[in-house]
C-alpha positions as semicolon CSV with decimal commas, in nm:
position;residue;x (nm);y (nm);z (nm)
1;M;-2,671;-2,643;0,423
2;L;-2,333;-2,532;0,548
3;N;-2,297;-2,508;0,913
4;P;-2,169;-2,153;0,968
5;H;-2,019;-2,231;1,259
6;R;-1,774;-2,542;1,105
7;L;-1,714;-2,289;0,857
8;R;-1,522;-2,033;1,117
9;V;-1,345;-2,358;1,273
10;L;-1,212;-2,414;0,922
11;Q;-1,094;-2,062;0,890
12;S;-0,944;-2,053;1,296
13;V;-0,745;-2,391;1,182
14;I;-0,595;-2,201;0,850
15;A;-0,507;-1,878;1,031
16;T;-0,347;-2,036;1,365
17;G;-0,170;-2,321;1,091
18;S;-0,319;-2,640;1,263
19;I;-0,558;-2,805;1,482
20;Q;-0,426;-2,741;1,843
21;G;-0,374;-2,349;1,733
22;A;-0,776;-2,369;1,654
23;A;-0,846;-2,533;1,986
24;R;-0,643;-2,283;2,162
25;S;-0,784;-1,974;2,013
26;L;-1,162;-2,092;2,002
27;H;-1,122;-2,259;2,337
28;Y;-1,209;-2,611;2,203
29;S;-1,022;-2,961;2,275
30;P;-0,842;-3,086;1,984
31;A;-1,030;-3,361;1,933
32;T;-1,380;-3,130;1,912
33;V;-1,209;-2,908;1,608
34;S;-1,081;-3,262;1,458
35;Q;-1,462;-3,374;1,450
36;H;-1,585;-3,038;1,295
37;M;-1,315;-3,070;1,032
38;S;-1,463;-3,447;0,960
39;I;-1,778;-3,339;0,941
40;L;-1,728;-3,064;0,693
41;A;-1,513;-3,258;0,510
42;Q;-1,820;-3,515;0,479
43;E;-2,077;-3,234;0,433
44;T;-1,908;-3,087;0,140
45;G;-1,735;-3,393;-0,024
46;L;-1,384;-3,219;-0,006
47;K;-1,067;-3,322;0,107
48;L;-0,964;-3,040;0,323
49;F;-0,630;-3,122;0,481
50;E;-0,344;-3,335;0,372
51;R;-0,062;-3,491;0,559
52;S;0,289;-3,307;0,582
53;G;0,505;-3,419;0,803
54;R;0,363;-3,450;1,149
55;G;0,116;-3,165;1,089
56;L;-0,178;-3,104;0,849
57;M;-0,173;-2,864;0,523
58;P;-0,450;-2,718;0,390
59;T;-0,578;-2,820;0,039
60;S;-0,645;-2,560;-0,238
61;S;-1,047;-2,672;-0,158
62;A;-0,993;-2,561;0,182
63;L;-0,831;-2,245;0,110
64;A;-1,110;-2,163;-0,140
65;L;-1,382;-2,242;0,068
66;A;-1,242;-2,073;0,369
67;Q;-1,174;-1,772;0,158
68;G;-1,528;-1,808;-0,054
69;S;-1,712;-1,825;0,306
70;T;-1,571;-1,483;0,456
71;A;-1,839;-1,278;0,311
72;V;-2,134;-1,547;0,417
73;L;-2,022;-1,546;0,780
74;Q;-2,008;-1,188;0,744
75;E;-2,374;-1,149;0,636
76;F;-2,446;-1,360;0,925
77;D;-2,267;-1,151;1,177
78;E;-2,492;-0,877;1,025
79;L;-2,790;-1,119;1,105
80;D;-2,724;-1,158;1,440
81;R;-2,703;-0,801;1,534
82;L;-3,014;-0,759;1,317
83;V;-3,181;-1,023;1,562
84;E;-3,027;-0,838;1,883
85;G;-3,147;-0,523;1,748
86;L;-3,483;-0,665;1,698
87;R;-3,480;-0,811;2,012
88;R;-3,396;-0,490;2,218
89;G;-3,654;-0,314;2,026
90;R;-3,397;-0,112;1,773
91;S;-3,145;-0,203;1,514
92;S;-2,782;-0,206;1,644
93;H;-2,629;-0,154;1,306
94;L;-2,634;0,145;1,061
95;T;-2,474;0,161;0,742
96;L;-2,320;0,478;0,576
97;A;-2,189;0,598;0,253
98;S;-1,958;0,868;0,205
99;F;-1,707;1,054;-0,020
100;T;-1,365;1,052;0,163
101;S;-1,342;1,452;0,251
102;A;-1,677;1,423;0,440
103;A;-1,622;1,117;0,582
104;K;-1,248;1,240;0,758
105;E;-1,436;1,572;0,816
106;W;-1,807;1,459;0,952
107;L;-1,835;1,119;1,022
108;P;-1,615;1,099;1,283
109;Q;-1,848;1,340;1,570
110;V;-2,115;1,132;1,371
111;V;-2,030;0,761;1,480
112;A;-1,933;0,944;1,827
113;T;-2,254;1,084;1,871
114;L;-2,450;0,779;1,787
115;R;-2,237;0,563;2,005
116;A;-2,270;0,777;2,321
117;R;-2,628;0,663;2,238
118;D;-2,580;0,295;2,222
119;P;-2,240;0,156;2,321
120;E;-2,332;-0,178;2,137
121;L;-2,408;0,003;1,790
122;T;-2,191;-0,089;1,513
123;V;-2,147;0,153;1,223
124;Q;-2,018;0,029;0,902
125;I;-1,892;0,311;0,649
126;S;-1,838;0,271;0,265
127;L;-1,637;0,524;0,112
128;N;-1,608;0,640;-0,255
129;E;-1,879;0,411;-0,404
130;P;-2,233;0,372;-0,329
131;Y;-2,254;0,102;-0,081
132;A;-2,586;-0,037;-0,227
133;E;-2,361;-0,107;-0,552
134;K;-2,072;-0,252;-0,379
135;T;-2,259;-0,493;-0,146
136;G;-2,639;-0,519;-0,286
137;H;-2,783;-0,401;0,031
138;P;-2,966;-0,070;0,097
139;V;-2,713;0,200;0,316
140;D;-2,923;0,332;0,583
141;I;-2,773;0,715;0,480
142;D;-2,573;0,806;0,161
143;V;-2,371;1,107;0,156
144;R;-2,324;1,228;-0,204
145;N;-2,146;1,492;-0,443
146;E;-2,363;1,680;-0,691
147;S;-2,292;1,956;-0,961
148;P;-2,579;2,224;-0,963
149;L;-2,552;2,212;-1,355
150;E;-2,720;1,833;-1,348
151;P;-3,065;1,757;-1,244
152;E;-3,111;1,680;-0,840
153;E;-3,093;1,305;-0,789
154;H;-3,379;1,128;-0,611
155;F;-3,376;0,793;-0,532
156;K;-3,644;0,552;-0,484
157;G;-3,697;0,495;-0,114
158;Y;-3,481;0,791;0,042
159;L;-3,556;1,079;0,161
160;R;-3,311;1,398;-0,029
161;H;-3,152;1,629;0,245
162;L;-2,926;1,931;0,128
163;L;-2,654;1,964;0,366
164;R;-2,475;2,261;0,196
165;H;-2,314;2,411;-0,137
166;E;-1,960;2,446;-0,131
167;D;-1,704;2,640;-0,360
168;F;-1,362;2,449;-0,514
169;A;-1,023;2,639;-0,491
170;V;-0,680;2,584;-0,687
171;V;-0,413;2,430;-0,519
172;L;-0,073;2,550;-0,663
173;P;0,298;2,468;-0,562
174;A;0,424;2,745;-0,299
175;G;0,611;3,004;-0,531
176;H;0,412;2,954;-0,834
177;P;0,344;3,292;-1,035
178;L;-0,022;3,274;-0,986
179;A;0,037;3,249;-0,601
180;D;0,084;3,637;-0,573
181;S;-0,301;3,691;-0,642
182;E;-0,565;3,613;-0,403
183;T;-0,796;3,512;-0,640
184;V;-0,698;3,323;-0,973
185;E;-0,936;3,302;-1,266
186;V;-1,003;2,961;-1,468
187;H;-0,861;3,080;-1,776
188;E;-0,524;3,151;-1,613
189;L;-0,480;2,781;-1,585
190;S;-0,515;2,743;-1,933
191;D;-0,127;2,692;-1,974
192;Q;-0,071;2,531;-1,650
193;M;-0,021;2,146;-1,604
194;W;-0,286;1,967;-1,390
195;V;-0,309;1,709;-1,161
196;D;-0,590;1,496;-1,187
197;H;-0,765;1,368;-0,867
198;D;-1,072;1,184;-1,021
199;I;-1,023;0,959;-1,283
200;K;-1,340;0,815;-1,212
201;E;-1,619;1,060;-1,378
202;S;-1,766;1,172;-1,059
203;P;-1,957;1,479;-1,051
204;N;-1,658;1,661;-0,858
205;G;-1,423;1,595;-1,202
206;R;-1,741;1,698;-1,424
207;M;-1,755;2,002;-1,282
208;I;-1,407;2,086;-1,298
209;R;-1,406;2,014;-1,665
210;T;-1,692;2,203;-1,756
211;A;-1,545;2,498;-1,553
212;A;-1,269;2,452;-1,794
213;Q;-1,453;2,423;-2,108
214;A;-1,634;2,737;-2,021
215;A;-1,291;2,912;-2,053
216;G;-1,205;2,795;-2,342
217;F;-0,955;2,482;-2,295
218;V;-0,911;2,129;-2,171
219;P;-0,683;2,066;-1,879
220;Q;-0,349;1,917;-1,988
221;F;-0,269;1,648;-1,679
222;A;0,117;1,548;-1,590
223;A;-0,026;1,260;-1,382
224;R;-0,425;1,128;-1,330
225;L;-0,496;0,951;-0,999
226;D;-0,833;0,887;-0,798
227;D;-0,709;1,001;-0,469
228;H;-0,700;1,385;-0,353
229;N;-0,452;1,312;-0,072
230;A;-0,211;1,154;-0,327
231;A;-0,294;1,439;-0,593
232;L;-0,246;1,726;-0,341
233;S;0,136;1,555;-0,268
234;L;0,221;1,589;-0,637
235;V;0,148;1,950;-0,627
236;A;0,347;2,003;-0,344
237;A;0,644;1,825;-0,551
238;G;0,572;2,088;-0,786
239;L;0,448;1,832;-1,072
240;G;0,102;2,053;-1,142
241;I;-0,193;2,241;-0,998
242;T;-0,523;2,099;-0,900
243;V;-0,870;2,218;-0,830
244;L;-1,049;2,068;-0,555
245;P;-1,340;2,152;-0,269
246;H;-1,240;2,355;0,012
247;L;-1,352;2,039;0,214
248;A;-1,071;1,873;0,095
249;L;-0,833;2,118;0,149
250;R;-0,800;2,097;0,553
251;D;-0,476;1,944;0,591
252;L;-0,238;2,085;0,316
253;P;0,106;1,939;0,236
254;R;0,418;2,168;0,295
255;G;0,487;2,334;-0,025
256;T;0,113;2,443;-0,119
257;V;-0,079;2,756;-0,123
258;V;-0,452;2,762;-0,234
259;R;-0,636;3,049;-0,386
260;A;-1,015;3,112;-0,454
261;L;-1,118;3,043;-0,789
262;R;-1,331;3,238;-0,995
263;N;-1,496;3,326;-1,346
264;P;-1,597;3,093;-1,351
265;T;-1,675;2,978;-0,962
266;V;-1,705;2,585;-0,931
267;Q;-1,924;2,496;-0,685
268;R;-2,076;2,146;-0,572
269;R;-2,399;2,043;-0,373
270;I;-2,361;1,822;-0,059
271;V;-2,684;1,596;-0,046
272;A;-2,751;1,330;0,228
273;H;-3,020;1,058;0,073
274;V;-3,170;0,926;0,430
275;R;-3,342;0,552;0,380
276;Q;-3,705;0,632;0,421
277;D;-3,802;0,341;0,609
278;R;-3,539;0,407;0,889
279;A;-3,567;0,783;0,884
280;G;-3,802;0,799;1,238
281;E;-3,566;0,602;1,410
282;E;-3,351;0,785;1,699
283;L;-3,021;0,708;1,585
284;V;-3,079;0,766;1,222
285;A;-3,253;1,114;1,278
286;A;-2,973;1,193;1,545
287;A;-2,684;1,082;1,249
288;L;-2,860;1,360;1,000
289;Q;-2,863;1,609;1,268
290;V;-2,500;1,570;1,312
291;L;-2,409;1,582;0,948
292;R;-2,643;1,896;0,961
293;E;-2,459;2,066;1,255
294;E;-2,082;1,941;1,059
295;S;-2,151;2,095;0,740
296;E;-2,235;2,425;0,899
297;K;-1,948;2,465;1,118
298;S;-1,719;2,358;0,779
299;L;-1,860;2,681;0,616
300;G;-1,684;2,918;0,813
301;A;-1,365;2,720;0,813
302;G;-1,211;2,753;0,515
303;P;-0,878;2,624;0,347
304;L;-0,506;2,625;0,457
305;T;-0,322;2,930;0,262
């Protein structure tokens, strides 16, 4: 089994560009760094460095080994934190998954509250894609969108908590003819060019397409991308309109206006899935409570107009 410490030394040598640089960064002697690299070469059976003038150059094998060891070393760091948490009688690591707008509006207060309780806590946040699907590890709290037109999602090993329902609105370029009305009906958008902010088939995109179909049309897109902030910039440039939930409309770019959307109303559910075996822990319960409080505050805070 490879020694993770020697892999860290290898990464330092490559990052600093020399044995001497790694020695300074790691507070070792150059002889100690060289010894670690010699042993690592023997353990792996790989040639890690080649002479280049007066210095050493990492081989392609060394570069590949250093890159491939990054995820493993991160796992060791997490394991160290777990052991330390168990030693202190609580976890010092919490993982959250969230979509972007909730992360921007709600998670700063969540993290601040948790770290005020435990200054040594590390909060790891994964955006837009379920953390477990990206890493293979279960997330402690997973904040997701749901369509009211689709069945509620329940996941094995998790407790489901409804945070709020939220309406969508239409974002128009400033000076757009539809901006003269306080409310826009969905069918009025049938002859407009759209900017799609969701090309990954998320619940948001499905809800918007369903509303358009209910009004008898399929949107025509001037541009399609997977970031709502970039979509808003395209709307500000006059390239089309877009439909977004209110939580994503707190920081509108200049040159845009927001109008309520009706007939049909487009609405989503926001849900927090809490890992059942950690739900009773103080920090996890506190995180859920702050999420509830922040979601309640946002109910009364409409988008900019």
